[in-house]
Amino acid sequence: MKKLLSICLCAALLAACAAAPASGTSAPPSQSPQPPAAQEEAAGGSLRFSKGVSIHGDEKGAYFPLLTAWDKATVCYADYDTRQVVALCADPNCAHDSEACTAFVECPSNKPEVVPVGGQLLFLYRGSPGVADHYGKAALPRLELRGPTGQFIRQLAVFDEGSSFAEEYAVDDEAVYLLLEQVSGEPLSVTRTLVRVSLADGSRSEIASFTLENGVNYFLVGVSGGRFVMKRITADTSTPDPVKTQRHELFLVDRQGRVEPPFKSWTQSAGMQSGVDGRLFYLEQGTLTCLGPELEEVLVVQNDAFRPDMVNFLACPEPWLLLNSLAHRSAAYDAPIHYAVDLETGEVRELAAVTALGQDSQFVFLGASSEALFGSYFDEQGTQQFASISRQDLWEGSANWQVFTQSVG
């Protein structure tokens, strides 16, 4: 298979979270097409979860950083109406190769996730400790607030060298909630801390901290109303195969750091869970369960493709859950088969329009509007393409892909 260029992906289609807009900030000269301002979401205090599998946007387009060379990345905007992928830069003559460019990424391994926030953009850099000696500050985990065409407004927060964010995070209308990993001491001690960072002024506070020791690890895997869904994995290191026998437990933590007892547990390969675009899914052998905001069962679907060790959850553009599975691959098609699950009816369909792209396509869902879905794949010549397909064609299996024009790369 051809190697997919690295794209920063996160919870797809995350709704915009409100932030106080900066005043007196002028936009640079525009280029055509110009990335529009992100839509501001109506006020509300519910938590929204992102697992870092998809890019962020709205009905008009989506934002994502693209690795254009081994040492270079460019923040891009995909315009759904014009079917163009352009750099998030207002200068039509810019080469996008220096800090003077609003789309330039100095440290390719620390590409930002770009999230619309109240008419502006939040640049979330997760951190890349392994290259900190070479890239310095550019490798640090940090949060920046920028304008709709990428112009810098202010830095919200910078975290210490040697620390990094997990891919998963949550937001509400006032803050972003991150799982921060820190390594310190001698012998080394590793902690993962759930922290709150204000979108208004960058102030931060600690909610709960977990120490990674004795075969125990912690992850943020979803939200339930106003609480965070955490997962604890415990491995018995005295067994011959500690991975196979490790125990998974889901438990809740509220915004004040109060921890509730586990509400779900299983052993490795017996089940799996995924938080996708605000919903929590649990998978057992052949059975998919969708959990509601209060963790009640709202949908149960059975299909022999739902094998916990073979399924990858992708995105949840209402009313579908998109996933792929290796359960039915054959010698002629040695690649995951993509499926859509209708969350209203429970119907499961193979996405033949994706299968038709071929086993080397490595299709990735990137975003969606009410009319179409947007993604990336490799064509027969090994060239990465960005394309959209109408929801009707995707559901009915018609491979009518609309390829986007690219001005980046």
mmCIF file with all atom_site columns, N, CA and C in Angstrom, residues 305-373:
data_model
loop_
_atom_site.group_PDB
_atom_site.id
_atom_site.type_symbol
_atom_site.label_atom_id
_atom_site.label_alt_id
_atom_site.label_comp_id
_atom_site.label_asym_id
_atom_site.label_entity_id
_atom_site.label_seq_id
_atom_site.pdbx_PDB_ins_code
_atom_site.Cartn_x
_atom_site.Cartn_y
_atom_site.Cartn_z
_atom_site.occupancy
_atom_site.B_iso_or_equiv
_atom_site.pdbx_formal_charge
_atom_site.auth_seq_id
_atom_site.auth_comp_id
_atom_site.auth_asym_id
_atom_site.auth_atom_id
_atom_site.pdbx_PDB_model_num
ATOM 1   N N  . ALA A 1 305 ? -19.653 -8.095  10.880 1.00 0.00 ? 305 ALA A N  1
ATOM 2   C CA . ALA A 1 305 ? -18.450 -7.279  10.627 1.00 0.00 ? 305 ALA A CA 1
ATOM 3   C C  . ALA A 1 305 ? -17.972 -6.575  11.887 1.00 0.00 ? 305 ALA A C  1
ATOM 4   N N  . PHE A 1 306 ? -18.807 -6.560  12.943 1.00 0.00 ? 306 PHE A N  1
ATOM 5   C CA . PHE A 1 306 ? -18.484 -5.832  14.162 1.00 0.00 ? 306 PHE A CA 1
ATOM 6   C C  . PHE A 1 306 ? -17.655 -6.706  15.103 1.00 0.00 ? 306 PHE A C  1
ATOM 7   N N  . ARG A 1 307 ? -16.400 -6.893  14.777 1.00 0.00 ? 307 ARG A N  1
ATOM 8   C CA . ARG A 1 307 ? -15.475 -7.639  15.616 1.00 0.00 ? 307 ARG A CA 1
ATOM 9   C C  . ARG A 1 307 ? -14.515 -6.653  16.274 1.00 0.00 ? 307 ARG A C  1
ATOM 10  N N  . PRO A 1 308 ? -14.450 -6.607  17.605 1.00 0.00 ? 308 PRO A N  1
ATOM 11  C CA . PRO A 1 308 ? -13.728 -5.568  18.311 1.00 0.00 ? 308 PRO A CA 1
ATOM 12  C C  . PRO A 1 308 ? -12.280 -5.342  17.874 1.00 0.00 ? 308 PRO A C  1
ATOM 13  N N  . ASP A 1 309 ? -11.587 -6.423  17.503 1.00 0.00 ? 309 ASP A N  1
ATOM 14  C CA . ASP A 1 309 ? -10.178 -6.273  17.152 1.00 0.00 ? 309 ASP A CA 1
ATOM 15  C C  . ASP A 1 309 ? -9.977  -5.962  15.670 1.00 0.00 ? 309 ASP A C  1
ATOM 16  N N  . MET A 1 310 ? -11.067 -5.739  14.939 1.00 0.00 ? 310 MET A N  1
ATOM 17  C CA . MET A 1 310 ? -10.953 -5.509  13.500 1.00 0.00 ? 310 MET A CA 1
ATOM 18  C C  . MET A 1 310 ? -11.661 -4.244  13.030 1.00 0.00 ? 310 MET A C  1
ATOM 19  N N  . VAL A 1 311 ? -12.243 -3.475  13.937 1.00 0.00 ? 311 VAL A N  1
ATOM 20  C CA . VAL A 1 311 ? -13.053 -2.316  13.563 1.00 0.00 ? 311 VAL A CA 1
ATOM 21  C C  . VAL A 1 311 ? -12.344 -1.026  13.931 1.00 0.00 ? 311 VAL A C  1
ATOM 22  N N  . ASN A 1 312 ? -12.474 -0.030  13.046 1.00 0.00 ? 312 ASN A N  1
ATOM 23  C CA . ASN A 1 312 ? -11.962 1.313   13.312 1.00 0.00 ? 312 ASN A CA 1
ATOM 24  C C  . ASN A 1 312 ? -13.114 2.302   13.143 1.00 0.00 ? 312 ASN A C  1
ATOM 25  N N  . PHE A 1 313 ? -13.462 3.023   14.211 1.00 0.00 ? 313 PHE A N  1
ATOM 26  C CA . PHE A 1 313 ? -14.504 4.038   14.143 1.00 0.00 ? 313 PHE A CA 1
ATOM 27  C C  . PHE A 1 313 ? -13.941 5.291   13.462 1.00 0.00 ? 313 PHE A C  1
ATOM 28  N N  . LEU A 1 314 ? -14.696 5.863   12.547 1.00 0.00 ? 314 LEU A N  1
ATOM 29  C CA . LEU A 1 314 ? -14.186 6.961   11.734 1.00 0.00 ? 314 LEU A CA 1
ATOM 30  C C  . LEU A 1 314 ? -14.823 8.305   12.057 1.00 0.00 ? 314 LEU A C  1
ATOM 31  N N  . ALA A 1 315 ? -16.128 8.429   11.864 1.00 0.00 ? 315 ALA A N  1
ATOM 32  C CA . ALA A 1 315 ? -16.798 9.703   12.074 1.00 0.00 ? 315 ALA A CA 1
ATOM 33  C C  . ALA A 1 315 ? -18.283 9.446   12.247 1.00 0.00 ? 315 ALA A C  1
ATOM 34  N N  . CYS A 1 316 ? -19.009 10.498  12.634 1.00 0.00 ? 316 CYS A N  1
ATOM 35  C CA . CYS A 1 316 ? -20.439 10.351  12.869 1.00 0.00 ? 316 CYS A CA 1
ATOM 36  C C  . CYS A 1 316 ? -21.199 11.545  12.291 1.00 0.00 ? 316 CYS A C  1
ATOM 37  N N  . PRO A 1 317 ? -21.199 11.691  10.956 1.00 0.00 ? 317 PRO A N  1
ATOM 38  C CA . PRO A 1 317 ? -22.006 12.753  10.347 1.00 0.00 ? 317 PRO A CA 1
ATOM 39  C C  . PRO A 1 317 ? -23.473 12.341  10.382 1.00 0.00 ? 317 PRO A C  1
ATOM 40  N N  . GLU A 1 318 ? -24.250 12.972  11.228 1.00 0.00 ? 318 GLU A N  1
ATOM 41  C CA . GLU A 1 318 ? -25.649 12.580  11.413 1.00 0.00 ? 318 GLU A CA 1
ATOM 42  C C  . GLU A 1 318 ? -26.355 12.346  10.080 1.00 0.00 ? 318 GLU A C  1
ATOM 43  N N  . PRO A 1 319 ? -27.156 11.282  9.960  1.00 0.00 ? 319 PRO A N  1
ATOM 44  C CA . PRO A 1 319 ? -27.528 10.314  11.012 1.00 0.00 ? 319 PRO A CA 1
ATOM 45  C C  . PRO A 1 319 ? -26.720 9.029   10.929 1.00 0.00 ? 319 PRO A C  1
ATOM 46  N N  . TRP A 1 320 ? -25.495 9.083   10.435 1.00 0.00 ? 320 TRP A N  1
ATOM 47  C CA . TRP A 1 320 ? -24.715 7.869   10.230 1.00 0.00 ? 320 TRP A CA 1
ATOM 48  C C  . TRP A 1 320 ? -23.533 7.781   11.178 1.00 0.00 ? 320 TRP A C  1
ATOM 49  N N  . LEU A 1 321 ? -23.143 6.554   11.459 1.00 0.00 ? 321 LEU A N  1
ATOM 50  C CA . LEU A 1 321 ? -21.831 6.246   12.013 1.00 0.00 ? 321 LEU A CA 1
ATOM 51  C C  . LEU A 1 321 ? -21.024 5.617   10.891 1.00 0.00 ? 321 LEU A C  1
ATOM 52  N N  . LEU A 1 322 ? -19.836 6.131   10.639 1.00 0.00 ? 322 LEU A N  1
ATOM 53  C CA . LEU A 1 322 ? -18.959 5.586   9.605  1.00 0.00 ? 322 LEU A CA 1
ATOM 54  C C  . LEU A 1 322 ? -17.828 4.812   10.275 1.00 0.00 ? 322 LEU A C  1
ATOM 55  N N  . LEU A 1 323 ? -17.582 3.611   9.777  1.00 0.00 ? 323 LEU A N  1
ATOM 56  C CA . LEU A 1 323 ? -16.509 2.788   10.326 1.00 0.00 ? 323 LEU A CA 1
ATOM 57  C C  . LEU A 1 323 ? -15.967 1.881   9.235  1.00 0.00 ? 323 LEU A C  1
ATOM 58  N N  . ASN A 1 324 ? -14.820 1.267   9.508  1.00 0.00 ? 324 ASN A N  1
ATOM 59  C CA . ASN A 1 324 ? -14.347 0.239   8.588  1.00 0.00 ? 324 ASN A CA 1
ATOM 60  C C  . ASN A 1 324 ? -13.974 -1.012  9.373  1.00 0.00 ? 324 ASN A C  1
ATOM 61  N N  . SER A 1 325 ? -13.941 -2.140  8.662  1.00 0.00 ? 325 SER A N  1
ATOM 62  C CA . SER A 1 325 ? -13.699 -3.424  9.303  1.00 0.00 ? 325 SER A CA 1
ATOM 63  C C  . SER A 1 325 ? -12.864 -4.313  8.392  1.00 0.00 ? 325 SER A C  1
ATOM 64  N N  . LEU A 1 326 ? -11.975 -5.065  9.006  1.00 0.00 ? 326 LEU A N  1
ATOM 65  C CA . LEU A 1 326 ? -11.155 -6.029  8.276  1.00 0.00 ? 326 LEU A CA 1
ATOM 66  C C  . LEU A 1 326 ? -11.782 -7.421  8.272  1.00 0.00 ? 326 LEU A C  1
ATOM 67  N N  . ALA A 1 327 ? -12.976 -7.549  8.844  1.00 0.00 ? 327 ALA A N  1
ATOM 68  C CA . ALA A 1 327 ? -13.576 -8.871  9.017  1.00 0.00 ? 327 ALA A CA 1
ATOM 69  C C  . ALA A 1 327 ? -13.857 -9.586  7.704  1.00 0.00 ? 327 ALA A C  1
ATOM 70  N N  . HIS A 1 328 ? -14.191 -8.843  6.650  1.00 0.00 ? 328 HIS A N  1
ATOM 71  C CA . HIS A 1 328 ? -14.600 -9.477  5.390  1.00 0.00 ? 328 HIS A CA 1
ATOM 72  C C  . HIS A 1 328 ? -13.618 -9.253  4.253  1.00 0.00 ? 328 HIS A C  1
ATOM 73  N N  . ARG A 1 329 ? -12.413 -8.863  4.560  1.00 0.00 ? 329 ARG A N  1
ATOM 74  C CA . ARG A 1 329 ? -11.447 -8.668  3.487  1.00 0.00 ? 329 ARG A CA 1
ATOM 75  C C  . ARG A 1 329 ? -11.111 -10.012 2.834  1.00 0.00 ? 329 ARG A C  1
ATOM 76  N N  . SER A 1 330 ? -10.710 -9.951  1.589  1.00 0.00 ? 330 SER A N  1
ATOM 77  C CA . SER A 1 330 ? -10.367 -11.165 0.850  1.00 0.00 ? 330 SER A CA 1
ATOM 78  C C  . SER A 1 330 ? -8.976  -11.009 0.258  1.00 0.00 ? 330 SER A C  1
ATOM 79  N N  . ALA A 1 331 ? -8.493  -12.082 -0.371 1.00 0.00 ? 331 ALA A N  1
ATOM 80  C CA . ALA A 1 331 ? -7.167  -12.023 -0.990 1.00 0.00 ? 331 ALA A CA 1
ATOM 81  C C  . ALA A 1 331 ? -7.121  -10.992 -2.104 1.00 0.00 ? 331 ALA A C  1
ATOM 82  N N  . ALA A 1 332 ? -8.280  -10.773 -2.748 1.00 0.00 ? 332 ALA A N  1
ATOM 83  C CA . ALA A 1 332 ? -8.338  -9.809  -3.851 1.00 0.00 ? 332 ALA A CA 1
ATOM 84  C C  . ALA A 1 332 ? -8.482  -8.380  -3.347 1.00 0.00 ? 332 ALA A C  1
ATOM 85  N N  . TYR A 1 333 ? -8.866  -8.216  -2.085 1.00 0.00 ? 333 TYR A N  1
ATOM 86  C CA . TYR A 1 333 ? -9.075  -6.868  -1.567 1.00 0.00 ? 333 TYR A CA 1
ATOM 87  C C  . TYR A 1 333 ? -8.582  -6.832  -0.127 1.00 0.00 ? 333 TYR A C  1
ATOM 88  N N  . ASP A 1 334 ? -7.278  -6.680  0.023  1.00 0.00 ? 334 ASP A N  1
ATOM 89  C CA . ASP A 1 334 ? -6.642  -6.752  1.332  1.00 0.00 ? 334 ASP A CA 1
ATOM 90  C C  . ASP A 1 334 ? -6.629  -5.368  1.983  1.00 0.00 ? 334 ASP A C  1
ATOM 91  N N  . ALA A 1 335 ? -7.804  -4.849  2.252  1.00 0.00 ? 335 ALA A N  1
ATOM 92  C CA . ALA A 1 335 ? -7.940  -3.534  2.854  1.00 0.00 ? 335 ALA A CA 1
ATOM 93  C C  . ALA A 1 335 ? -9.246  -3.492  3.638  1.00 0.00 ? 335 ALA A C  1
ATOM 94  N N  . PRO A 1 336 ? -9.360  -2.586  4.607  1.00 0.00 ? 336 PRO A N  1
ATOM 95  C CA . PRO A 1 336 ? -10.623 -2.496  5.355  1.00 0.00 ? 336 PRO A CA 1
ATOM 96  C C  . PRO A 1 336 ? -11.790 -2.153  4.436  1.00 0.00 ? 336 PRO A C  1
ATOM 97  N N  . ILE A 1 337 ? -12.951 -2.711  4.726  1.00 0.00 ? 337 ILE A N  1
ATOM 98  C CA . ILE A 1 337 ? -14.174 -2.378  4.013  1.00 0.00 ? 337 ILE A CA 1
ATOM 99  C C  . ILE A 1 337 ? -14.929 -1.341  4.837  1.00 0.00 ? 337 ILE A C  1
ATOM 100 N N  . HIS A 1 338 ? -15.383 -0.276  4.174  1.00 0.00 ? 338 HIS A N  1
ATOM 101 C CA . HIS A 1 338 ? -16.072 0.804   4.869  1.00 0.00 ? 338 HIS A CA 1
ATOM 102 C C  . HIS A 1 338 ? -17.578 0.526   4.948  1.00 0.00 ? 338 HIS A C  1
ATOM 103 N N  . TYR A 1 339 ? -18.150 0.927   6.090  1.00 0.00 ? 339 TYR A N  1
ATOM 104 C CA . TYR A 1 339 ? -19.580 0.738   6.316  1.00 0.00 ? 339 TYR A CA 1
ATOM 105 C C  . TYR A 1 339 ? -20.188 2.030   6.869  1.00 0.00 ? 339 TYR A C  1
ATOM 106 N N  . ALA A 1 340 ? -21.487 2.189   6.630  1.00 0.00 ? 340 ALA A N  1
ATOM 107 C CA . ALA A 1 340 ? -22.286 3.228   7.272  1.00 0.00 ? 340 ALA A CA 1
ATOM 108 C C  . ALA A 1 340 ? -23.388 2.554   8.069  1.00 0.00 ? 340 ALA A C  1
ATOM 109 N N  . VAL A 1 341 ? -23.581 3.006   9.302  1.00 0.00 ? 341 VAL A N  1
ATOM 110 C CA . VAL A 1 341 ? -24.666 2.519   10.145 1.00 0.00 ? 341 VAL A CA 1
ATOM 111 C C  . VAL A 1 341 ? -25.669 3.653   10.297 1.00 0.00 ? 341 VAL A C  1
ATOM 112 N N  . ASP A 1 342 ? -26.915 3.440   9.875  1.00 0.00 ? 342 ASP A N  1
ATOM 113 C CA . ASP A 1 342 ? -27.964 4.439   10.046 1.00 0.00 ? 342 ASP A CA 1
ATOM 114 C C  . ASP A 1 342 ? -28.403 4.408   11.510 1.00 0.00 ? 342 ASP A C  1
ATOM 115 N N  . LEU A 1 343 ? -28.117 5.478   12.253 1.00 0.00 ? 343 LEU A N  1
ATOM 116 C CA . LEU A 1 343 ? -28.386 5.506   13.682 1.00 0.00 ? 343 LEU A CA 1
ATOM 117 C C  . LEU A 1 343 ? -29.871 5.684   14.002 1.00 0.00 ? 343 LEU A C  1
ATOM 118 N N  . GLU A 1 344 ? -30.685 5.928   12.986 1.00 0.00 ? 344 GLU A N  1
ATOM 119 C CA . GLU A 1 344 ? -32.126 6.042   13.201 1.00 0.00 ? 344 GLU A CA 1
ATOM 120 C C  . GLU A 1 344 ? -32.833 4.711   12.962 1.00 0.00 ? 344 GLU A C  1
ATOM 121 N N  . THR A 1 345 ? -32.354 3.964   11.977 1.00 0.00 ? 345 THR A N  1
ATOM 122 C CA . THR A 1 345 ? -33.021 2.705   11.626 1.00 0.00 ? 345 THR A CA 1
ATOM 123 C C  . THR A 1 345 ? -32.212 1.463   12.000 1.00 0.00 ? 345 THR A C  1
ATOM 124 N N  . GLY A 1 346 ? -30.909 1.616   12.206 1.00 0.00 ? 346 GLY A N  1
ATOM 125 C CA . GLY A 1 346 ? -30.048 0.473   12.497 1.00 0.00 ? 346 GLY A CA 1
ATOM 126 C C  . GLY A 1 346 ? -29.550 -0.248  11.263 1.00 0.00 ? 346 GLY A C  1
ATOM 127 N N  . GLU A 1 347 ? -29.902 0.236   10.068 1.00 0.00 ? 347 GLU A N  1
ATOM 128 C CA . GLU A 1 347 ? -29.448 -0.412  8.839  1.00 0.00 ? 347 GLU A CA 1
ATOM 129 C C  . GLU A 1 347 ? -27.943 -0.245  8.675  1.00 0.00 ? 347 GLU A C  1
ATOM 130 N N  . VAL A 1 348 ? -27.289 -1.313  8.205  1.00 0.00 ? 348 VAL A N  1
ATOM 131 C CA . VAL A 1 348 ? -25.853 -1.300  7.943  1.00 0.00 ? 348 VAL A CA 1
ATOM 132 C C  . VAL A 1 348 ? -25.627 -1.518  6.451  1.00 0.00 ? 348 VAL A C  1
ATOM 133 N N  . ARG A 1 349 ? -24.846 -0.641  5.829  1.00 0.00 ? 349 ARG A N  1
ATOM 134 C CA . ARG A 1 349 ? -24.543 -0.784  4.414  1.00 0.00 ? 349 ARG A CA 1
ATOM 135 C C  . ARG A 1 349 ? -23.042 -0.690  4.174  1.00 0.00 ? 349 ARG A C  1
ATOM 136 N N  . GLU A 1 350 ? -22.553 -1.574  3.294  1.00 0.00 ? 350 GLU A N  1
ATOM 137 C CA . GLU A 1 350 ? -21.181 -1.414  2.817  1.00 0.00 ? 350 GLU A CA 1
ATOM 138 C C  . GLU A 1 350 ? -21.143 -0.203  1.893  1.00 0.00 ? 350 GLU A C  1
ATOM 139 N N  . LEU A 1 351 ? -20.123 0.636   2.045  1.00 0.00 ? 351 LEU A N  1
ATOM 140 C CA . LEU A 1 351 ? -19.992 1.818   1.207  1.00 0.00 ? 351 LEU A CA 1
ATOM 141 C C  . LEU A 1 351 ? -19.232 1.431   -0.062 1.00 0.00 ? 351 LEU A C  1
ATOM 142 N N  . ALA A 1 352 ? -19.990 0.930   -1.046 1.00 0.00 ? 352 ALA A N  1
ATOM 143 C CA . ALA A 1 352 ? -19.382 0.439   -2.283 1.00 0.00 ? 352 ALA A CA 1
ATOM 144 C C  . ALA A 1 352 ? -18.661 1.542   -3.043 1.00 0.00 ? 352 ALA A C  1
ATOM 145 N N  . ALA A 1 353 ? -19.086 2.783   -2.851 1.00 0.00 ? 353 ALA A N  1
ATOM 146 C CA . ALA A 1 353 ? -18.415 3.895   -3.533 1.00 0.00 ? 353 ALA A CA 1
ATOM 147 C C  . ALA A 1 353 ? -16.989 4.079   -3.029 1.00 0.00 ? 353 ALA A C  1
ATOM 148 N N  . VAL A 1 354 ? -16.726 3.715   -1.784 1.00 0.00 ? 354 VAL A N  1
ATOM 149 C CA . VAL A 1 354 ? -15.362 3.768   -1.237 1.00 0.00 ? 354 VAL A CA 1
ATOM 150 C C  . VAL A 1 354 ? -14.582 2.533   -1.671 1.00 0.00 ? 354 VAL A C  1
ATOM 151 N N  . THR A 1 355 ? -15.223 1.375   -1.604 1.00 0.00 ? 355 THR A N  1
ATOM 152 C CA . THR A 1 355 ? -14.573 0.140   -2.035 1.00 0.00 ? 355 THR A CA 1
ATOM 153 C C  . THR A 1 355 ? -14.103 0.244   -3.483 1.00 0.00 ? 355 THR A C  1
ATOM 154 N N  . ALA A 1 356 ? -14.892 0.940   -4.321 1.00 0.00 ? 356 ALA A N  1
ATOM 155 C CA . ALA A 1 356 ? -14.560 1.067   -5.745 1.00 0.00 ? 356 ALA A CA 1
ATOM 156 C C  . ALA A 1 356 ? -13.257 1.822   -5.979 1.00 0.00 ? 356 ALA A C  1
ATOM 157 N N  . LEU A 1 357 ? -12.787 2.575   -4.991 1.00 0.00 ? 357 LEU A N  1
ATOM 158 C CA . LEU A 1 357 ? -11.534 3.313   -5.157 1.00 0.00 ? 357 LEU A CA 1
ATOM 159 C C  . LEU A 1 357 ? -10.327 2.383   -5.196 1.00 0.00 ? 357 LEU A C  1
ATOM 160 N N  . GLY A 1 358 ? -10.452 1.164   -4.671 1.00 0.00 ? 358 GLY A N  1
ATOM 161 C CA . GLY A 1 358 ? -9.358  0.203   -4.711 1.00 0.00 ? 358 GLY A CA 1
ATOM 162 C C  . GLY A 1 358 ? -8.637  0.082   -3.389 1.00 0.00 ? 358 GLY A C  1
ATOM 163 N N  . GLN A 1 359 ? -7.916  -1.014  -3.228 1.00 0.00 ? 359 GLN A N  1
ATOM 164 C CA . GLN A 1 359 ? -7.297  -1.317  -1.941 1.00 0.00 ? 359 GLN A CA 1
ATOM 165 C C  . GLN A 1 359 ? -6.138  -0.401  -1.605 1.00 0.00 ? 359 GLN A C  1
ATOM 166 N N  . ASP A 1 360 ? -5.548  0.275   -2.582 1.00 0.00 ? 360 ASP A N  1
ATOM 167 C CA . ASP A 1 360 ? -4.442  1.182   -2.307 1.00 0.00 ? 360 ASP A CA 1
ATOM 168 C C  . ASP A 1 360 ? -4.888  2.618   -2.060 1.00 0.00 ? 360 ASP A C  1
ATOM 169 N N  . SER A 1 361 ? -6.198  2.846   -2.068 1.00 0.00 ? 361 SER A N  1
ATOM 170 C CA . SER A 1 361 ? -6.685  4.218   -1.963 1.00 0.00 ? 361 SER A CA 1
ATOM 171 C C  . SER A 1 361 ? -6.502  4.796   -0.572 1.00 0.00 ? 361 SER A C  1
ATOM 172 N N  . GLN A 1 362 ? -6.584  3.962   0.480  1.00 0.00 ? 362 GLN A N  1
ATOM 173 C CA . GLN A 1 362 ? -6.465  4.407   1.865  1.00 0.00 ? 362 GLN A CA 1
ATOM 174 C C  . GLN A 1 362 ? -7.377  5.599   2.125  1.00 0.00 ? 362 GLN A C  1
ATOM 175 N N  . PHE A 1 363 ? -8.659  5.420   1.848  1.00 0.00 ? 363 PHE A N  1
ATOM 176 C CA . PHE A 1 363 ? -9.597  6.531   1.979  1.00 0.00 ? 363 PHE A CA 1
ATOM 177 C C  . PHE A 1 363 ? -9.728  6.976   3.431  1.00 0.00 ? 363 PHE A C  1
ATOM 178 N N  . VAL A 1 364 ? -9.776  8.301   3.630  1.00 0.00 ? 364 VAL A N  1
ATOM 179 C CA . VAL A 1 364 ? -9.941  8.901   4.953  1.00 0.00 ? 364 VAL A CA 1
ATOM 180 C C  . VAL A 1 364 ? -11.072 9.912   4.889  1.00 0.00 ? 364 VAL A C  1
ATOM 181 N N  . PHE A 1 365 ? -12.093 9.766   5.744  1.00 0.00 ? 365 PHE A N  1
ATOM 182 C CA . PHE A 1 365 ? -13.147 10.765  5.844  1.00 0.00 ? 365 PHE A CA 1
ATOM 183 C C  . PHE A 1 365 ? -12.614 11.987  6.571  1.00 0.00 ? 365 PHE A C  1
ATOM 184 N N  . LEU A 1 366 ? -12.847 13.172  6.020  1.00 0.00 ? 366 LEU A N  1
ATOM 185 C CA . LEU A 1 366 ? -12.298 14.387  6.598  1.00 0.00 ? 366 LEU A CA 1
ATOM 186 C C  . LEU A 1 366 ? -13.340 15.382  7.077  1.00 0.00 ? 366 LEU A C  1
ATOM 187 N N  . GLY A 1 367 ? -14.512 15.402  6.495  1.00 0.00 ? 367 GLY A N  1
ATOM 188 C CA . GLY A 1 367 ? -15.502 16.377  6.899  1.00 0.00 ? 367 GLY A CA 1
ATOM 189 C C  . GLY A 1 367 ? -16.810 16.137  6.182  1.00 0.00 ? 367 GLY A C  1
ATOM 190 N N  . ALA A 1 368 ? -17.827 16.953  6.514  1.00 0.00 ? 368 ALA A N  1
ATOM 191 C CA . ALA A 1 368 ? -19.134 16.758  5.904  1.00 0.00 ? 368 ALA A CA 1
ATOM 192 C C  . ALA A 1 368 ? -19.958 18.027  5.963  1.00 0.00 ? 368 ALA A C  1
ATOM 193 N N  . SER A 1 369 ? -20.838 18.174  5.010  1.00 0.00 ? 369 SER A N  1
ATOM 194 C CA . SER A 1 369 ? -21.889 19.178  5.038  1.00 0.00 ? 369 SER A CA 1
ATOM 195 C C  . SER A 1 369 ? -23.211 18.435  5.054  1.00 0.00 ? 369 SER A C  1
ATOM 196 N N  . SER A 1 370 ? -24.329 19.153  4.978  1.00 0.00 ? 370 SER A N  1
ATOM 197 C CA . SER A 1 370 ? -25.627 18.482  4.973  1.00 0.00 ? 370 SER A CA 1
ATOM 198 C C  . SER A 1 370 ? -25.865 17.731  3.678  1.00 0.00 ? 370 SER A C  1
ATOM 199 N N  . GLU A 1 371 ? -25.139 18.086  2.599  1.00 0.00 ? 371 GLU A N  1
ATOM 200 C CA . GLU A 1 371 ? -25.364 17.487  1.292  1.00 0.00 ? 371 GLU A CA 1
ATOM 201 C C  . GLU A 1 371 ? -24.309 16.461  0.881  1.00 0.00 ? 371 GLU A C  1
ATOM 202 N N  . ALA A 1 372 ? -23.073 16.598  1.406  1.00 0.00 ? 372 ALA A N  1
ATOM 203 C CA . ALA A 1 372 ? -21.984 15.760  0.902  1.00 0.00 ? 372 ALA A CA 1
ATOM 204 C C  . ALA A 1 372 ? -20.980 15.449  1.996  1.00 0.00 ? 372 ALA A C  1
ATOM 205 N N  . LEU A 1 373 ? -20.132 14.443  1.726  1.00 0.00 ? 373 LEU A N  1
ATOM 206 C CA . LEU A 1 373 ? -19.017 14.117  2.592  1.00 0.00 ? 373 LEU A CA 1
ATOM 207 C C  . LEU A 1 373 ? -17.717 14.358  1.842  1.00 0.00 ? 373 LEU A C  1
#
